[in-house]
Amino acid sequence: MNGTIKKVFEAVSAETGLRCDENVGALLGQYNGYHLYAIYTGNFYTVYASVRKNGQFPEKDLLKNMKKSIPGISALAVQKNNVVANVTGMTSKKVIENLISAIKGMTDAFRLNGFEDVCEGCGKPVSNIGSYYIGGGVSFLCGDCYTNISQSLQQAEVEMSNTNENFIGGIVGAFLGALIGLIAIIIIGQMGYVSVVSGIVMGVCTVKGYEFMAKKLSTKGIVVCCIFMVVMTYLAEKIDWTITISKEVGWSFAEVFQNFSALIDGAGVTSDFIGSLLLVYLFTALGAVPMIINVIKSKKVAYNSYQIN
Ligand SMILES: [Zn+2]
């Protein structure tokens, strides 16, 4: 948890009594009789609550009214089994104010409209709702639901460790993903841009392509992805430049492609080509590195489950 988020959560904690848990990376607990937790999702803070009335989630009209009447909430919806509120603010001070307003406003509205604090799994307003860490996130569950979920996670972990990595499939997937990246670089390049978007497309599609087809992303897979990204990014830049040059000099694509280095050397633009190639490499890394880190991180916690205090 970074310093700013910790500061925000600690300030909200002092006001609401919710607890800042650094291991889980969340602010959580009970407020006004409702289990709540808040996390920072990269762009904004999100508050989660699990409530129902006669087994039903709050309807759209109620959510709309709540969003309108509670200051600080920028979006409010039902996601999976939770009511989820997005909270933003230009400064930490404003974020803290908005989070407190959201937590108080949401729980007041739940109470006013007869919604009960329920188990996220079965939706029942049981008394033994506890806070659990499930596969990288927080869940408020009854004892039975937790037992079921942790058992099926253990089962899934065993199945996953028994799944063999389909290496050949992965190579095909990485190739197809990199091909999409190559097309993106050429199209965007032909529009006259070197864009971070095309690099990210290359990085994300290659890694996702491998993972999807191989069913697993191992170190071997990461190496394959890197090779494809390096080769295909180079090829994309070369094709992009070839198209541009062939338009200018009136040669065919094949002629320019075959005499590429002599042509750019003769025109004195070799360093320009290398410069723009390096830029696309940088953008590809921007897309691929967080993606790979994410896969490794989520793999580590995907099957973890335990009770939080
Ligand atoms: Zn339950």
XYZ file of C-alpha atoms and ligand atoms in Angstrom:
310
model
C 0.000 0.000 0.000
C 1.588 3.309 -0.968
C 1.896 6.271 1.364
C -0.917 8.393 -0.040
C -3.443 5.563 0.034
C -2.415 4.664 3.569
C -2.826 8.282 4.664
C -6.280 8.448 3.075
C -7.408 5.169 4.645
C -6.072 6.103 8.065
C -7.941 9.403 7.993
C -11.186 7.679 6.953
C -10.549 4.998 9.573
C -10.283 7.623 12.333
C -13.679 9.002 11.343
C -15.595 5.785 10.613
C -13.941 3.111 12.740
C -13.240 0.973 9.662
C -9.797 -0.646 9.835
C -6.893 -0.075 7.446
C -5.407 -3.511 6.664
C -2.079 -3.185 4.898
C -1.710 -6.900 4.105
C -4.995 -6.940 2.243
C -4.523 -3.403 0.922
C -7.999 -2.325 1.983
C -10.008 -0.338 4.457
C -12.602 -2.649 5.936
C -14.989 -3.409 8.753
C -18.498 -2.599 9.876
C -20.096 0.817 9.815
C -23.632 1.618 10.877
C -24.301 -2.144 10.982
C -23.071 -2.858 7.438
C -19.920 -4.640 6.319
C -17.939 -2.421 3.949
C -14.553 -2.309 2.376
C -12.709 0.210 0.237
C -9.742 -0.254 -2.075
C -7.792 1.909 -4.477
C -8.122 0.559 -8.000
C -5.557 2.674 -9.821
C -7.711 5.598 -10.869
C -10.200 5.938 -8.072
C -11.294 4.557 -4.737
C -14.053 1.976 -4.674
C -16.378 1.188 -1.788
C -18.043 -2.242 -1.674
C -21.064 -3.309 0.364
C -23.110 -6.491 0.300
C -26.764 -5.735 0.972
C -30.150 -7.141 -0.051
C -33.833 -6.696 0.727
C -35.843 -9.941 0.501
C -32.952 -11.406 -1.464
C -32.970 -8.569 -3.995
C -30.280 -6.035 -4.822
C -31.098 -2.306 -4.819
C -32.875 -1.313 -8.024
C -31.438 1.077 -10.591
C -33.735 3.944 -9.593
C -32.641 3.750 -5.980
C -28.974 3.637 -7.000
C -29.517 6.639 -9.240
C -31.140 8.591 -6.407
C -28.382 7.591 -3.998
C -25.693 8.722 -6.416
C -27.462 12.037 -6.840
C -28.057 12.674 -3.146
C -24.764 11.447 -1.638
C -21.903 13.894 -2.243
C -18.616 12.356 -3.371
C -19.935 9.321 -5.275
C -19.080 9.494 -8.981
C -20.662 6.152 -9.951
C -22.844 3.578 -8.205
C -23.826 0.141 -9.470
C -24.395 -3.492 -8.547
C -21.379 -5.595 -9.559
C -21.506 -9.336 -8.978
C -22.942 -9.507 -5.450
C -21.894 -6.072 -4.268
C -23.111 -2.514 -4.373
C -20.054 -0.679 -5.672
C -19.404 3.054 -5.424
C -16.585 4.908 -7.155
C -15.124 7.793 -5.218
C -12.686 10.354 -6.577
C -11.269 13.703 -5.584
C -8.687 16.176 -6.823
C -6.777 16.225 -3.541
C -6.232 13.726 -0.729
C -8.291 15.962 1.532
C -11.221 15.864 -0.899
C -10.884 12.088 -1.363
C -11.013 11.565 2.415
C -14.079 13.812 2.670
C -15.781 12.008 -0.229
C -15.023 8.525 1.117
C -16.490 9.412 4.507
C -19.529 10.939 2.820
C -19.975 7.827 0.642
C -19.686 5.418 3.574
C -22.127 7.373 5.730
C -24.524 8.145 2.883
C -24.641 4.612 1.515
C -25.277 2.949 4.866
C -27.918 5.558 5.778
C -29.689 4.933 2.464
C -29.513 1.151 2.939
C -31.090 1.454 6.389
C -33.740 3.942 5.239
C -34.762 1.648 2.364
C -34.814 -1.543 4.418
C -31.728 -3.265 3.036
C -29.932 -5.766 5.226
C -26.247 -6.562 5.636
C -25.894 -9.975 3.968
C -23.370 -12.708 3.159
C -21.882 -12.018 -0.251
C -22.139 -15.687 -1.235
C -25.662 -16.791 -0.347
C -27.202 -13.329 0.132
C -28.667 -14.248 3.525
C -28.772 -11.769 6.424
C -27.042 -14.215 8.805
C -25.339 -13.147 12.017
C -21.996 -14.866 11.458
C -20.714 -12.750 8.579
C -16.922 -12.542 8.656
C -14.243 -10.755 6.657
C -12.241 -13.045 4.390
C -9.419 -12.680 1.943
C -10.331 -14.645 -1.184
C -8.096 -14.904 -4.240
C -6.652 -11.413 -3.950
C -9.697 -9.537 -2.689
C -11.983 -9.032 0.300
C -15.264 -10.905 0.746
C -17.849 -10.775 3.504
C -19.178 -14.295 3.912
C -21.031 -16.584 6.277
C -19.149 -19.607 7.635
C -20.780 -22.059 5.219
C -20.045 -19.980 2.129
C -16.433 -19.489 3.193
C -15.976 -23.232 3.663
C -17.434 -23.903 0.202
C -15.384 -21.218 -1.524
C -12.085 -22.130 0.112
C -12.655 -25.790 -0.773
C -13.365 -25.028 -4.409
C -10.289 -22.762 -4.516
C -8.142 -25.599 -3.207
C -9.645 -27.879 -5.825
C -8.987 -25.324 -8.576
C -5.393 -24.971 -7.404
C -4.872 -28.725 -7.640
C -6.429 -28.748 -11.111
C -4.262 -25.838 -12.194
C -1.074 -27.496 -10.994
C -2.126 -30.614 -12.911
C -2.723 -28.611 -16.084
C 0.189 -28.845 -18.457
C 1.321 -25.766 -20.266
C 0.441 -26.135 -23.944
C 3.697 -24.698 -25.241
C 2.972 -25.090 -28.966
C -0.483 -23.572 -28.489
C 1.145 -20.754 -26.569
C 3.564 -20.036 -29.418
C 0.643 -19.845 -31.852
C -1.277 -17.594 -29.447
C 1.704 -15.279 -28.946
C 2.239 -15.117 -32.712
C -1.407 -14.213 -33.388
C -1.357 -11.651 -30.584
C 1.849 -10.104 -31.917
C 0.295 -10.050 -35.391
C -2.541 -7.885 -34.058
C 0.106 -5.638 -32.505
C 1.977 -5.477 -35.807
C -1.162 -4.419 -37.684
C -1.899 -1.781 -35.032
C 1.609 -0.318 -35.305
C 1.366 -0.166 -39.122
C -2.121 1.376 -39.187
C -1.342 3.965 -36.531
C 2.068 4.601 -38.116
C 0.455 5.196 -41.507
C -1.793 7.746 -39.864
C 1.404 9.596 -39.009
C 1.797 8.706 -35.341
C 4.130 6.743 -33.140
C 1.669 5.968 -30.419
C 1.813 4.438 -26.999
C -1.471 2.732 -27.901
C 0.030 0.509 -30.594
C 2.863 -0.514 -28.273
C 0.417 -1.414 -25.543
C -1.690 -3.409 -28.034
C 1.460 -5.322 -29.008
C 2.435 -6.015 -25.397
C -1.005 -6.955 -24.129
C -2.119 -9.054 -27.135
C 1.088 -11.085 -27.256
C 1.046 -11.992 -23.564
C -2.737 -12.589 -23.488
C -2.479 -14.618 -26.692
C 0.127 -16.885 -25.158
C -1.726 -17.271 -21.882
C -5.047 -17.968 -23.571
C -3.691 -20.703 -25.826
C -1.169 -22.243 -23.416
C -3.552 -22.068 -20.400
C -0.543 -21.040 -18.304
C 2.182 -18.421 -18.498
C 5.547 -19.778 -17.401
C 8.992 -18.182 -17.603
C 9.448 -20.079 -20.869
C 6.270 -18.439 -22.127
C 7.424 -14.979 -21.128
C 10.636 -15.527 -23.111
C 8.625 -16.601 -26.187
C 6.429 -13.504 -25.850
C 9.473 -11.236 -25.597
C 11.019 -12.740 -28.746
C 7.779 -12.274 -30.702
C 7.374 -8.718 -29.453
C 10.926 -7.744 -30.409
C 10.766 -9.345 -33.874
C 7.218 -8.255 -34.735
C 7.725 -4.692 -33.527
C 10.824 -4.423 -35.732
C 8.916 -5.917 -38.665
C 5.980 -3.557 -38.121
C 8.231 -0.496 -38.101
C 10.018 -1.698 -41.208
C 6.745 -2.335 -43.071
C 5.384 1.038 -41.944
C 8.477 2.810 -43.283
C 8.511 0.700 -46.439
C 4.934 1.726 -47.283
C 5.798 5.395 -46.766
C 9.028 5.225 -48.787
C 7.459 3.287 -51.671
C 4.772 5.975 -51.944
C 7.446 8.671 -52.070
C 9.908 7.074 -54.500
C 7.347 5.238 -56.601
C 8.950 1.802 -56.159
C 7.019 -1.331 -55.365
C 6.689 -2.482 -51.761
C 8.917 -5.526 -52.385
C 11.676 -3.453 -53.991
C 11.787 -1.022 -51.091
C 11.576 -3.815 -48.501
C 14.511 -5.697 -50.043
C 16.715 -2.608 -50.338
C 15.522 -1.096 -47.081
C 18.802 -0.392 -45.293
C 20.507 0.935 -48.428
C 17.551 3.259 -49.062
C 17.300 4.746 -45.582
C 21.084 4.967 -45.433
C 21.144 6.823 -48.757
C 18.446 9.195 -47.566
C 20.334 9.754 -44.312
C 17.397 8.711 -42.115
C 18.829 5.557 -40.509
C 19.054 7.254 -37.114
C 15.445 8.443 -37.486
C 14.363 4.876 -38.149
C 16.282 3.564 -35.142
C 14.869 6.370 -33.000
C 11.280 5.619 -33.900
C 11.907 1.876 -33.507
C 13.273 2.404 -29.998
C 10.241 4.520 -29.145
C 7.857 1.750 -30.204
C 9.942 -0.739 -28.193
C 9.541 1.504 -25.169
C 5.766 1.679 -25.705
C 5.559 -2.084 -26.134
C 7.420 -2.553 -22.857
C 4.954 -0.140 -21.231
C 2.148 -2.458 -22.291
C 3.836 -5.788 -21.688
C 5.675 -5.309 -18.395
C 2.667 -4.392 -16.202
C 0.709 -7.155 -17.927
C 3.349 -9.788 -17.083
C 3.732 -8.498 -13.514
C -0.046 -8.678 -13.112
C -0.201 -12.269 -14.320
C 2.593 -13.291 -11.943
C 1.010 -11.394 -9.034
C -2.501 -12.756 -9.550
C -1.074 -16.264 -9.936
C 0.478 -15.936 -6.488
C -2.749 -14.966 -4.719
C -5.403 -16.551 -6.949
C -5.984 -19.542 -4.666
C -5.279 -17.916 -1.313
C -8.054 -17.660 1.215
C -8.053 -16.876 4.908
C -10.079 -15.075 7.524
C -9.051 -11.478 8.196
C -8.791 -11.339 12.003
Zn -23.401 -17.364 2.861
